Amino acid sequence: MLAGKNKAMLRIAWLNWLVLFILLLGLGGCGNTDVLDSGDMKDVELVTALAVDKPEGGAQILATVQLLNRDKALDRQYAASYYTLAAMEINLPAAIGELYHYGARQMNFSHTTVLLLGEAAADCDYWLDYALRSSEIRPTVYPIICRQQAGELMAGAAEDISLTYLLNNILEPLGSSRPGAAAITLQNFVEEMMQPGITPALPLVEQNEAGVEFAGFVLYDDAGHVAEVLTADDDAQACAGWLWLQRPKYLRGYTLELDNDVVLQVESASVQKRLQTGADVGKPDLQFRLSLRAQVLNNPQALPDAYLQTLTRQRLHDLAVAALAASRKYNLDFIGLGREVYRQQPELWEEMAEQDYLNLLTVSLEIEADIES
């Protein structure tokens, strides 16, 4: 739960941002590129991504913007379609203001899809207030933590393909224009910052020889500081368990690897949560009912459907157990168990909130799998 002062300040900033966003919608989208001075379209520079870094040993913030070359608007996959500008100042607003002295004319952030945060600048103190107060950054932008300097990833390329283009394809798979399983919008992140009983998370990415890939998740404490990092190398099952328990509706197209080289592709998934209390239950029990429909992509041993369902249930059970174990280990409720107690039984939450409720709750999982060969 957010400390009282921090929570109140965050709520005020969130409400101010929401009011500004609604007012801008009323003034009319792309036809009005700047509220104060729309200017001429030839003077507008479209910002497709914003990177925030904190250089080692310094107190200043480095802001880098990726701008679209106006004659390359139809070739957004190529690194040559973009150019970058960077400026360093005492904070993010000042650094962005300085960019206008580095060649950017009238920057328009309304088309910005990704907010890249270097590891040293991942704390909310460096970027969240600006993101909420900016009249152009949309609530659907994706904040993402970079292992390396964020500006370096923005300027990088996999052969001739832009890394931010590859990243956008990962964030919105299947050309859906909707968030994928690991993509968290600014709005989702702020909502979880304000809600009791859940630890907010943002995806972690890193650059490699193939381009860019997810490397895990970064967890935040109540004050908006980085509390823990779950890596895809050391905490792979916990990361996957988080996806299944927290974001099942975004898993369409996701592949699930089972024993015996079986591979499934998710067609739909959902989770229902029910809190059971009472003398006959003992400890409060939070029941997860996970429903999955999937298509078989690989089944080299021609295993029967009934056995595939057994493998699926066992795999998902293991992922959920790993996520719960990591949550208890770090005492960070990224699964949102407390939020379900708060939603379903607020009086019980008042009793448990100041206690070690992650160990006071029991968690059970029921899995229903429909596998189509």
mmCIF file of C-alpha atoms in Angstrom:
data_model
loop_
_atom_site.group_PDB
_atom_site.id
_atom_site.type_symbol
_atom_site.label_atom_id
_atom_site.label_comp_id
_atom_site.label_asym_id
_atom_site.label_seq_id
_atom_site.Cartn_x
_atom_site.Cartn_y
_atom_site.Cartn_z
ATOM 1 C CA MET A 1 0.000 0.000 0.000
ATOM 2 C CA LEU A 2 1.347 3.438 -0.880
ATOM 3 C CA ALA A 3 2.381 5.632 2.020
ATOM 4 C CA GLY A 4 -0.250 8.312 2.610
ATOM 5 C CA LYS A 5 1.698 11.300 1.332
ATOM 6 C CA ASN A 6 3.126 9.529 -1.721
ATOM 7 C CA LYS A 7 -0.263 8.096 -2.599
ATOM 8 C CA ALA A 8 -1.988 11.495 -2.320
ATOM 9 C CA MET A 9 0.637 13.188 -4.510
ATOM 10 C CA LEU A 10 0.396 10.429 -7.105
ATOM 11 C CA ARG A 11 -3.401 10.671 -7.168
ATOM 12 C CA ILE A 12 -3.250 14.473 -7.708
ATOM 13 C CA ALA A 13 -0.738 14.105 -10.549
ATOM 14 C CA TRP A 14 -2.875 11.336 -12.119
ATOM 15 C CA LEU A 15 -6.041 13.453 -11.975
ATOM 16 C CA ASN A 16 -4.256 16.482 -13.446
ATOM 17 C CA TRP A 17 -2.964 14.325 -16.285
ATOM 18 C CA LEU A 18 -6.422 12.871 -16.936
ATOM 19 C CA VAL A 19 -8.050 16.319 -17.115
ATOM 20 C CA LEU A 20 -5.397 17.549 -19.562
ATOM 21 C CA PHE A 21 -5.826 14.446 -21.712
ATOM 22 C CA ILE A 22 -9.603 14.912 -21.941
ATOM 23 C CA LEU A 23 -9.194 18.593 -22.827
ATOM 24 C CA LEU A 24 -6.755 17.745 -25.592
ATOM 25 C CA LEU A 25 -9.139 15.189 -27.035
ATOM 26 C CA GLY A 26 -11.766 17.907 -27.218
ATOM 27 C CA LEU A 27 -9.393 20.168 -29.118
ATOM 28 C CA GLY A 28 -9.032 17.555 -31.843
ATOM 29 C CA GLY A 29 -6.190 14.993 -32.335
ATOM 30 C CA CYS A 30 -3.675 15.219 -35.127
ATOM 31 C CA GLY A 31 -5.280 18.210 -36.780
ATOM 32 C CA ASN A 32 -4.114 20.305 -33.844
ATOM 33 C CA THR A 33 -0.478 19.318 -33.349
ATOM 34 C CA ASP A 34 0.175 21.880 -30.614
ATOM 35 C CA VAL A 35 -2.423 23.442 -28.341
ATOM 36 C CA LEU A 36 -0.650 26.793 -28.104
ATOM 37 C CA ASP A 37 0.679 27.076 -31.653
ATOM 38 C CA SER A 38 -0.273 24.507 -34.265
ATOM 39 C CA GLY A 39 2.185 25.959 -36.779
ATOM 40 C CA ASP A 40 2.802 24.360 -40.146
ATOM 41 C CA MET A 41 3.115 20.613 -40.640
ATOM 42 C CA LYS A 42 6.566 21.099 -42.169
ATOM 43 C CA ASP A 43 7.748 22.313 -38.761
ATOM 44 C CA VAL A 44 6.402 19.276 -36.871
ATOM 45 C CA GLU A 45 8.780 16.477 -35.846
ATOM 46 C CA LEU A 46 7.113 13.174 -34.868
ATOM 47 C CA VAL A 47 8.676 11.541 -31.810
ATOM 48 C CA THR A 48 8.245 7.764 -32.001
ATOM 49 C CA ALA A 49 10.154 6.871 -28.818
ATOM 50 C CA LEU A 50 11.605 8.630 -25.776
ATOM 51 C CA ALA A 51 14.580 7.299 -23.790
ATOM 52 C CA VAL A 52 15.546 8.369 -20.268
ATOM 53 C CA ASP A 53 19.007 7.661 -18.849
ATOM 54 C CA LYS A 54 20.967 8.659 -15.773
ATOM 55 C CA PRO A 55 24.685 8.580 -16.614
ATOM 56 C CA GLU A 56 26.830 6.838 -14.013
ATOM 57 C CA GLY A 57 28.209 9.123 -11.324
ATOM 58 C CA GLY A 58 26.180 12.139 -12.416
ATOM 59 C CA ALA A 59 23.124 13.915 -11.092
ATOM 60 C CA GLN A 60 21.713 14.880 -14.482
ATOM 61 C CA ILE A 61 19.218 13.153 -16.767
ATOM 62 C CA LEU A 62 19.914 12.317 -20.399
ATOM 63 C CA ALA A 63 16.867 12.451 -22.678
ATOM 64 C CA THR A 64 17.016 10.933 -26.166
ATOM 65 C CA VAL A 65 14.216 11.161 -28.711
ATOM 66 C CA GLN A 66 13.782 9.041 -31.816
ATOM 67 C CA LEU A 67 12.368 11.156 -34.641
ATOM 68 C CA LEU A 68 10.838 9.917 -37.878
ATOM 69 C CA ASN A 69 12.300 11.141 -41.127
ATOM 70 C CA ARG A 70 9.239 12.599 -42.831
ATOM 71 C CA ASP A 71 10.157 11.101 -46.233
ATOM 72 C CA LYS A 72 10.448 7.612 -44.653
ATOM 73 C CA ALA A 73 6.996 7.427 -43.076
ATOM 74 C CA LEU A 74 6.113 4.239 -44.983
ATOM 75 C CA ASP A 75 9.397 2.471 -44.171
ATOM 76 C CA ARG A 76 9.248 2.395 -40.396
ATOM 77 C CA GLN A 77 10.976 -0.958 -40.076
ATOM 78 C CA TYR A 78 14.349 0.407 -41.203
ATOM 79 C CA ALA A 79 16.835 2.078 -38.875
ATOM 80 C CA ALA A 80 17.557 4.623 -41.615
ATOM 81 C CA SER A 81 13.989 5.911 -41.299
ATOM 82 C CA TYR A 82 14.829 7.529 -37.943
ATOM 83 C CA TYR A 83 17.319 9.890 -36.396
ATOM 84 C CA THR A 84 17.949 10.688 -32.745
ATOM 85 C CA LEU A 85 18.676 13.778 -30.685
ATOM 86 C CA ALA A 86 19.886 13.814 -27.088
ATOM 87 C CA ALA A 87 20.316 16.433 -24.375
ATOM 88 C CA MET A 88 21.365 16.313 -20.718
ATOM 89 C CA GLU A 89 19.960 18.521 -17.953
ATOM 90 C CA ILE A 90 19.132 18.515 -14.247
ATOM 91 C CA ASN A 91 15.810 16.695 -14.818
ATOM 92 C CA LEU A 92 13.722 15.201 -17.612
ATOM 93 C CA PRO A 93 11.560 18.271 -18.452
ATOM 94 C CA ALA A 94 14.672 20.453 -18.655
ATOM 95 C CA ALA A 95 16.476 17.920 -20.862
ATOM 96 C CA ILE A 96 13.539 17.704 -23.262
ATOM 97 C CA GLY A 97 13.341 21.490 -23.362
ATOM 98 C CA GLU A 98 17.027 21.596 -24.271
ATOM 99 C CA LEU A 99 16.379 19.338 -27.281
ATOM 100 C CA TYR A 100 14.869 22.285 -29.121
ATOM 101 C CA HIS A 101 18.354 23.837 -29.164
ATOM 102 C CA TYR A 102 19.760 20.693 -30.781
ATOM 103 C CA GLY A 103 17.757 20.823 -33.993
ATOM 104 C CA ALA A 104 14.268 19.666 -33.021
ATOM 105 C CA ARG A 105 11.712 22.201 -34.166
ATOM 106 C CA GLN A 106 8.196 21.439 -32.921
ATOM 107 C CA MET A 107 8.286 17.968 -31.377
ATOM 108 C CA ASN A 108 5.012 16.062 -31.277
ATOM 109 C CA PHE A 109 4.901 13.233 -28.721
ATOM 110 C CA SER A 110 1.350 12.119 -29.504
ATOM 111 C CA HIS A 111 2.673 9.257 -31.669
ATOM 112 C CA THR A 112 5.206 8.073 -29.090
ATOM 113 C CA THR A 113 4.628 4.380 -28.416
ATOM 114 C CA VAL A 114 7.583 3.453 -26.173
ATOM 115 C CA LEU A 115 9.134 5.099 -23.115
ATOM 116 C CA LEU A 116 12.544 3.455 -22.695
ATOM 117 C CA LEU A 117 14.112 3.722 -19.236
ATOM 118 C CA GLY A 118 17.739 2.931 -18.528
ATOM 119 C CA GLU A 119 18.291 0.796 -15.415
ATOM 120 C CA ALA A 120 19.796 3.731 -13.524
ATOM 121 C CA ALA A 121 16.746 5.885 -14.379
ATOM 122 C CA ALA A 122 14.083 3.241 -13.668
ATOM 123 C CA ASP A 123 12.910 4.766 -10.357
ATOM 124 C CA CYS A 124 9.657 6.694 -10.771
ATOM 125 C CA ASP A 125 11.295 9.840 -9.356
ATOM 126 C CA TYR A 126 13.067 10.367 -12.679
ATOM 127 C CA TRP A 127 10.253 9.932 -15.223
ATOM 128 C CA LEU A 128 6.724 9.280 -13.896
ATOM 129 C CA ASP A 129 5.773 12.846 -12.955
ATOM 130 C CA TYR A 130 6.720 14.113 -16.411
ATOM 131 C CA ALA A 131 4.913 11.240 -18.124
ATOM 132 C CA LEU A 132 1.728 12.088 -16.227
ATOM 133 C CA ARG A 133 1.929 15.849 -16.678
ATOM 134 C CA SER A 134 2.896 15.907 -20.355
ATOM 135 C CA SER A 135 -0.121 16.888 -22.426
ATOM 136 C CA GLU A 136 0.998 14.760 -25.394
ATOM 137 C CA ILE A 137 2.276 11.475 -23.962
ATOM 138 C CA ARG A 138 -0.668 9.091 -24.170
ATOM 139 C CA PRO A 139 -1.793 6.735 -21.386
ATOM 140 C CA THR A 140 -1.228 3.839 -23.814
ATOM 141 C CA VAL A 141 2.541 4.417 -24.098
ATOM 142 C CA TYR A 142 4.631 1.423 -22.953
ATOM 143 C CA PRO A 143 7.238 2.140 -20.225
ATOM 144 C CA ILE A 144 10.072 -0.412 -20.554
ATOM 145 C CA ILE A 145 13.299 -0.884 -18.597
ATOM 146 C CA CYS A 146 16.518 -1.440 -20.604
ATOM 147 C CA ARG A 147 19.488 -3.418 -19.278
ATOM 148 C CA GLN A 148 21.855 -1.104 -21.056
ATOM 149 C CA GLN A 149 21.515 2.622 -21.622
ATOM 150 C CA ALA A 150 18.089 3.232 -23.124
ATOM 151 C CA GLY A 151 19.399 5.699 -25.695
ATOM 152 C CA GLU A 152 21.834 3.079 -27.012
ATOM 153 C CA LEU A 153 19.027 0.611 -27.680
ATOM 154 C CA MET A 154 17.029 3.310 -29.427
ATOM 155 C CA ALA A 155 19.895 4.093 -31.778
ATOM 156 C CA GLY A 156 20.731 0.415 -32.390
ATOM 157 C CA ALA A 157 19.796 -1.838 -35.280
ATOM 158 C CA ALA A 158 19.648 -5.537 -36.135
ATOM 159 C CA GLU A 159 21.323 -5.314 -39.523
ATOM 160 C CA ASP A 160 19.150 -2.627 -41.136
ATOM 161 C CA ILE A 161 16.059 -3.069 -38.942
ATOM 162 C CA SER A 162 15.329 -0.602 -36.143
ATOM 163 C CA LEU A 163 15.409 -2.168 -32.662
ATOM 164 C CA THR A 164 12.448 -0.057 -31.549
ATOM 165 C CA TYR A 165 10.488 -1.427 -34.515
ATOM 166 C CA LEU A 166 11.319 -4.988 -33.413
ATOM 167 C CA LEU A 167 10.377 -4.076 -29.852
ATOM 168 C CA ASN A 168 7.016 -2.718 -30.955
ATOM 169 C CA ASN A 169 6.322 -5.994 -32.753
ATOM 170 C CA ILE A 170 7.010 -7.861 -29.503
ATOM 171 C CA LEU A 171 4.802 -5.510 -27.491
ATOM 172 C CA GLU A 172 1.886 -5.790 -29.907
ATOM 173 C CA PRO A 173 2.126 -9.305 -31.399
ATOM 174 C CA LEU A 174 0.196 -10.578 -34.399
ATOM 175 C CA GLY A 175 -0.230 -7.031 -35.682
ATOM 176 C CA SER A 176 -3.068 -6.578 -33.188
ATOM 177 C CA SER A 177 -2.326 -2.961 -32.168
ATOM 178 C CA ARG A 178 -3.185 -4.140 -28.645
ATOM 179 C CA PRO A 179 -0.818 -4.926 -25.749
ATOM 180 C CA GLY A 180 0.707 -8.367 -25.664
ATOM 181 C CA ALA A 181 1.169 -10.424 -22.511
ATOM 182 C CA ALA A 182 4.314 -8.632 -21.345
ATOM 183 C CA ALA A 183 3.362 -5.103 -22.477
ATOM 184 C CA ILE A 184 2.202 -2.810 -19.675
ATOM 185 C CA THR A 185 0.769 0.598 -20.518
ATOM 186 C CA LEU A 186 1.450 3.745 -18.512
ATOM 187 C CA GLN A 187 -2.195 3.733 -17.429
ATOM 188 C CA ASN A 188 -1.993 0.129 -16.159
ATOM 189 C CA PHE A 189 1.205 0.879 -14.260
ATOM 190 C CA VAL A 190 -0.222 3.964 -12.538
ATOM 191 C CA GLU A 191 -3.421 2.124 -11.624
ATOM 192 C CA GLU A 192 -1.400 -0.584 -9.908
ATOM 193 C CA MET A 193 0.723 2.039 -8.148
ATOM 194 C CA MET A 194 -2.458 3.478 -6.642
ATOM 195 C CA GLN A 195 -4.208 0.217 -5.767
ATOM 196 C CA PRO A 196 -3.594 -1.596 -2.480
ATOM 197 C CA GLY A 197 -2.395 -5.184 -2.416
ATOM 198 C CA ILE A 198 -0.370 -5.361 -5.635
ATOM 199 C CA THR A 199 3.266 -4.726 -6.569
ATOM 200 C CA PRO A 200 3.577 -2.870 -9.915
ATOM 201 C CA ALA A 201 5.839 -4.385 -12.569
ATOM 202 C CA LEU A 202 7.431 -3.266 -15.833
ATOM 203 C CA PRO A 203 9.104 -5.435 -18.486
ATOM 204 C CA LEU A 204 12.889 -5.583 -18.780
ATOM 205 C CA VAL A 205 14.520 -5.848 -22.228
ATOM 206 C CA GLU A 206 18.050 -6.224 -23.506
ATOM 207 C CA GLN A 207 19.847 -5.950 -26.810
ATOM 208 C CA ASN A 208 21.480 -9.045 -28.299
ATOM 209 C CA GLU A 209 22.862 -10.254 -31.618
ATOM 210 C CA ALA A 210 19.393 -11.103 -32.924
ATOM 211 C CA GLY A 211 17.957 -7.723 -32.002
ATOM 212 C CA VAL A 212 16.072 -7.206 -28.755
ATOM 213 C CA GLU A 213 14.325 -9.590 -26.363
ATOM 214 C CA PHE A 214 12.553 -9.618 -23.019
ATOM 215 C CA ALA A 215 14.900 -10.294 -20.119
ATOM 216 C CA GLY A 216 12.435 -10.363 -17.206
ATOM 217 C CA PHE A 217 10.416 -7.974 -15.044
ATOM 218 C CA VAL A 218 11.240 -5.115 -12.695
ATOM 219 C CA LEU A 219 9.178 -4.834 -9.495
ATOM 220 C CA TYR A 220 8.499 -1.550 -7.686
ATOM 221 C CA ASP A 221 7.924 -0.754 -4.018
ATOM 222 C CA ASP A 222 5.286 1.583 -2.586
ATOM 223 C CA ALA A 223 7.506 4.633 -3.063
ATOM 224 C CA GLY A 224 8.021 3.956 -6.776
ATOM 225 C CA HIS A 225 11.590 2.674 -6.412
ATOM 226 C CA VAL A 226 12.939 -0.504 -7.983
ATOM 227 C CA ALA A 227 12.608 -3.244 -5.360
ATOM 228 C CA GLU A 228 13.578 -6.416 -7.232
ATOM 229 C CA VAL A 229 14.310 -7.773 -10.697
ATOM 230 C CA LEU A 230 12.997 -11.134 -11.894
ATOM 231 C CA THR A 231 15.184 -12.294 -14.772
ATOM 232 C CA ALA A 232 14.212 -14.645 -17.556
ATOM 233 C CA ASP A 233 17.395 -16.616 -16.819
ATOM 234 C CA ASP A 234 17.097 -17.132 -13.052
ATOM 235 C CA ASP A 235 13.341 -16.712 -12.533
ATOM 236 C CA ALA A 236 11.926 -18.012 -15.818
ATOM 237 C CA GLN A 237 9.068 -19.989 -14.259
ATOM 238 C CA ALA A 238 8.100 -17.161 -11.907
ATOM 239 C CA CYS A 239 7.998 -14.714 -14.850
ATOM 240 C CA ALA A 240 5.825 -17.105 -16.863
ATOM 241 C CA GLY A 241 3.583 -17.749 -13.859
ATOM 242 C CA TRP A 242 3.041 -14.011 -13.490
ATOM 243 C CA LEU A 243 1.868 -13.835 -17.117
ATOM 244 C CA TRP A 244 -0.631 -16.657 -16.657
ATOM 245 C CA LEU A 245 -2.076 -15.439 -13.360
ATOM 246 C CA GLN A 246 -2.082 -11.702 -14.054
ATOM 247 C CA ARG A 247 -2.425 -11.215 -17.825
ATOM 248 C CA PRO A 248 -4.149 -14.278 -19.306
ATOM 249 C CA LYS A 249 -6.417 -12.294 -21.630
ATOM 250 C CA TYR A 250 -3.319 -11.004 -23.464
ATOM 251 C CA LEU A 251 -1.884 -14.475 -24.099
ATOM 252 C CA ARG A 252 -3.521 -15.133 -27.473
ATOM 253 C CA GLY A 253 -0.802 -16.407 -29.825
ATOM 254 C CA TYR A 254 1.539 -17.215 -26.921
ATOM 255 C CA THR A 255 3.356 -20.564 -27.165
ATOM 256 C CA LEU A 256 3.506 -22.987 -24.242
ATOM 257 C CA GLU A 257 6.243 -25.641 -24.251
ATOM 258 C CA LEU A 258 5.490 -28.922 -22.466
ATOM 259 C CA ASP A 259 7.360 -32.153 -21.803
ATOM 260 C CA ASN A 260 7.943 -34.619 -24.678
ATOM 261 C CA ASP A 261 8.641 -31.677 -27.045
ATOM 262 C CA VAL A 262 4.947 -30.761 -27.156
ATOM 263 C CA VAL A 263 4.243 -27.141 -28.088
ATOM 264 C CA LEU A 264 0.844 -25.447 -27.783
ATOM 265 C CA GLN A 265 -0.368 -22.108 -29.097
ATOM 266 C CA VAL A 266 -2.865 -20.260 -26.936
ATOM 267 C CA GLU A 267 -6.158 -19.312 -28.562
ATOM 268 C CA SER A 268 -7.750 -17.900 -25.400
ATOM 269 C CA ALA A 269 -7.185 -17.887 -21.646
ATOM 270 C CA SER A 270 -8.922 -16.428 -18.605
ATOM 271 C CA VAL A 271 -8.662 -16.490 -14.822
ATOM 272 C CA GLN A 272 -11.421 -16.284 -12.232
ATOM 273 C CA LYS A 273 -10.510 -15.534 -8.601
ATOM 274 C CA ARG A 274 -12.597 -16.340 -5.550
ATOM 275 C CA LEU A 275 -11.752 -15.750 -1.900
ATOM 276 C CA GLN A 276 -12.959 -18.385 0.553
ATOM 277 C CA THR A 277 -13.101 -17.616 4.289
ATOM 278 C CA GLY A 278 -14.757 -19.119 7.329
ATOM 279 C CA ALA A 279 -14.140 -21.527 10.183
ATOM 280 C CA ASP A 280 -14.440 -24.530 7.865
ATOM 281 C CA VAL A 281 -11.713 -23.128 5.570
ATOM 282 C CA GLY A 282 -9.065 -22.240 8.138
ATOM 283 C CA LYS A 283 -6.721 -19.693 6.595
ATOM 284 C CA PRO A 284 -8.315 -17.450 3.940
ATOM 285 C CA ASP A 285 -7.987 -19.293 0.633
ATOM 286 C CA LEU A 286 -7.707 -17.506 -2.705
ATOM 287 C CA GLN A 287 -8.837 -19.818 -5.480
ATOM 288 C CA PHE A 288 -7.624 -19.304 -9.045
ATOM 289 C CA ARG A 289 -9.565 -21.000 -11.833
ATOM 290 C CA LEU A 290 -7.548 -20.882 -15.037
ATOM 291 C CA SER A 291 -9.294 -21.763 -18.304
ATOM 292 C CA LEU A 292 -7.241 -22.362 -21.430
ATOM 293 C CA ARG A 293 -8.003 -23.217 -25.040
ATOM 294 C CA ALA A 294 -4.998 -24.050 -27.184
ATOM 295 C CA GLN A 295 -3.983 -25.542 -30.526
ATOM 296 C CA VAL A 296 -1.260 -28.196 -30.797
ATOM 297 C CA LEU A 297 1.706 -26.955 -32.840
ATOM 298 C CA ASN A 298 4.061 -29.856 -32.184
ATOM 299 C CA ASN A 299 3.352 -33.377 -30.923
ATOM 300 C CA PRO A 300 6.103 -35.638 -32.326
ATOM 301 C CA GLN A 301 5.033 -38.680 -30.298
ATOM 302 C CA ALA A 302 1.342 -38.355 -31.241
ATOM 303 C CA LEU A 303 0.338 -38.254 -27.573
ATOM 304 C CA PRO A 304 -3.435 -38.503 -26.991
ATOM 305 C CA ASP A 305 -5.448 -35.399 -26.092
ATOM 306 C CA ALA A 306 -6.140 -36.611 -22.552
ATOM 307 C CA TYR A 307 -2.429 -36.890 -21.850
ATOM 308 C CA LEU A 308 -1.779 -33.463 -23.410
ATOM 309 C CA GLN A 309 -4.315 -32.003 -20.997
ATOM 310 C CA THR A 310 -2.495 -33.638 -18.093
ATOM 311 C CA LEU A 311 0.834 -32.205 -19.268
ATOM 312 C CA THR A 312 -0.748 -28.776 -19.646
ATOM 313 C CA ARG A 313 -2.262 -28.789 -16.169
ATOM 314 C CA GLN A 314 1.033 -29.884 -14.622
ATOM 315 C CA ARG A 315 2.996 -27.210 -16.476
ATOM 316 C CA LEU A 316 0.662 -24.386 -15.504
ATOM 317 C CA HIS A 317 0.550 -25.630 -11.919
ATOM 318 C CA ASP A 318 4.377 -25.510 -11.758
ATOM 319 C CA LEU A 319 4.442 -21.968 -13.162
ATOM 320 C CA ALA A 320 1.867 -20.742 -10.646
ATOM 321 C CA VAL A 321 3.745 -22.348 -7.738
ATOM 322 C CA ALA A 322 7.003 -20.710 -8.886
ATOM 323 C CA ALA A 323 5.350 -17.282 -9.092
ATOM 324 C CA LEU A 324 3.854 -17.654 -5.614
ATOM 325 C CA ALA A 325 7.186 -18.818 -4.179
ATOM 326 C CA ALA A 326 9.013 -15.804 -5.671
ATOM 327 C CA SER A 327 6.334 -13.457 -4.354
ATOM 328 C CA ARG A 328 6.764 -14.831 -0.826
ATOM 329 C CA LYS A 329 10.556 -14.941 -1.092
ATOM 330 C CA TYR A 330 10.857 -11.237 -1.951
ATOM 331 C CA ASN A 331 7.724 -10.206 -0.011
ATOM 332 C CA LEU A 332 6.445 -8.458 -3.137
ATOM 333 C CA ASP A 333 2.867 -9.167 -4.178
ATOM 334 C CA PHE A 334 3.256 -8.972 -7.969
ATOM 335 C CA ILE A 335 0.498 -11.589 -8.363
ATOM 336 C CA GLY A 336 -1.992 -9.227 -6.719
ATOM 337 C CA LEU A 337 -3.259 -11.563 -3.974
ATOM 338 C CA GLY A 338 -3.872 -8.678 -1.601
ATOM 339 C CA ARG A 339 -5.774 -6.763 -4.253
ATOM 340 C CA GLU A 340 -8.249 -9.634 -4.541
ATOM 341 C CA VAL A 341 -8.742 -9.649 -0.756
ATOM 342 C CA TYR A 342 -9.280 -5.865 -0.877
ATOM 343 C CA ARG A 343 -11.794 -6.174 -3.733
ATOM 344 C CA GLN A 344 -13.769 -9.091 -2.358
ATOM 345 C CA GLN A 345 -13.595 -8.534 1.420
ATOM 346 C CA PRO A 346 -12.416 -4.993 2.308
ATOM 347 C CA GLU A 347 -12.913 -5.572 6.035
ATOM 348 C CA LEU A 348 -10.596 -8.580 5.973
ATOM 349 C CA TRP A 349 -8.039 -6.573 4.009
ATOM 350 C CA GLU A 350 -7.962 -3.936 6.760
ATOM 351 C CA GLU A 351 -6.975 -6.675 9.198
ATOM 352 C CA MET A 352 -4.369 -8.281 6.939
ATOM 353 C CA ALA A 353 -2.803 -5.241 5.228
ATOM 354 C CA GLU A 354 -0.212 -4.561 7.941
ATOM 355 C CA GLN A 355 0.614 -8.246 8.386
ATOM 356 C CA ASP A 356 2.584 -10.735 6.340
ATOM 357 C CA TYR A 357 -0.552 -11.570 4.384
ATOM 358 C CA LEU A 358 1.305 -13.451 1.641
ATOM 359 C CA ASN A 359 1.992 -16.184 4.178
ATOM 360 C CA LEU A 360 -1.380 -15.847 5.897
ATOM 361 C CA LEU A 361 -3.210 -16.662 2.667
ATOM 362 C CA THR A 362 -3.382 -20.074 1.062
ATOM 363 C CA VAL A 363 -3.645 -20.247 -2.716
ATOM 364 C CA SER A 364 -5.271 -23.014 -4.741
ATOM 365 C CA LEU A 365 -5.354 -23.473 -8.502
ATOM 366 C CA GLU A 366 -7.877 -25.241 -10.711
ATOM 367 C CA ILE A 367 -6.992 -25.635 -14.379
ATOM 368 C CA GLU A 368 -9.361 -26.377 -17.228
ATOM 369 C CA ALA A 369 -7.568 -27.076 -20.516
ATOM 370 C CA ASP A 370 -9.205 -27.566 -23.910
ATOM 371 C CA ILE A 371 -6.537 -28.856 -26.314
ATOM 372 C CA GLU A 372 -7.259 -29.084 -30.040
ATOM 373 C CA SER A 373 -4.984 -31.455 -31.964
#
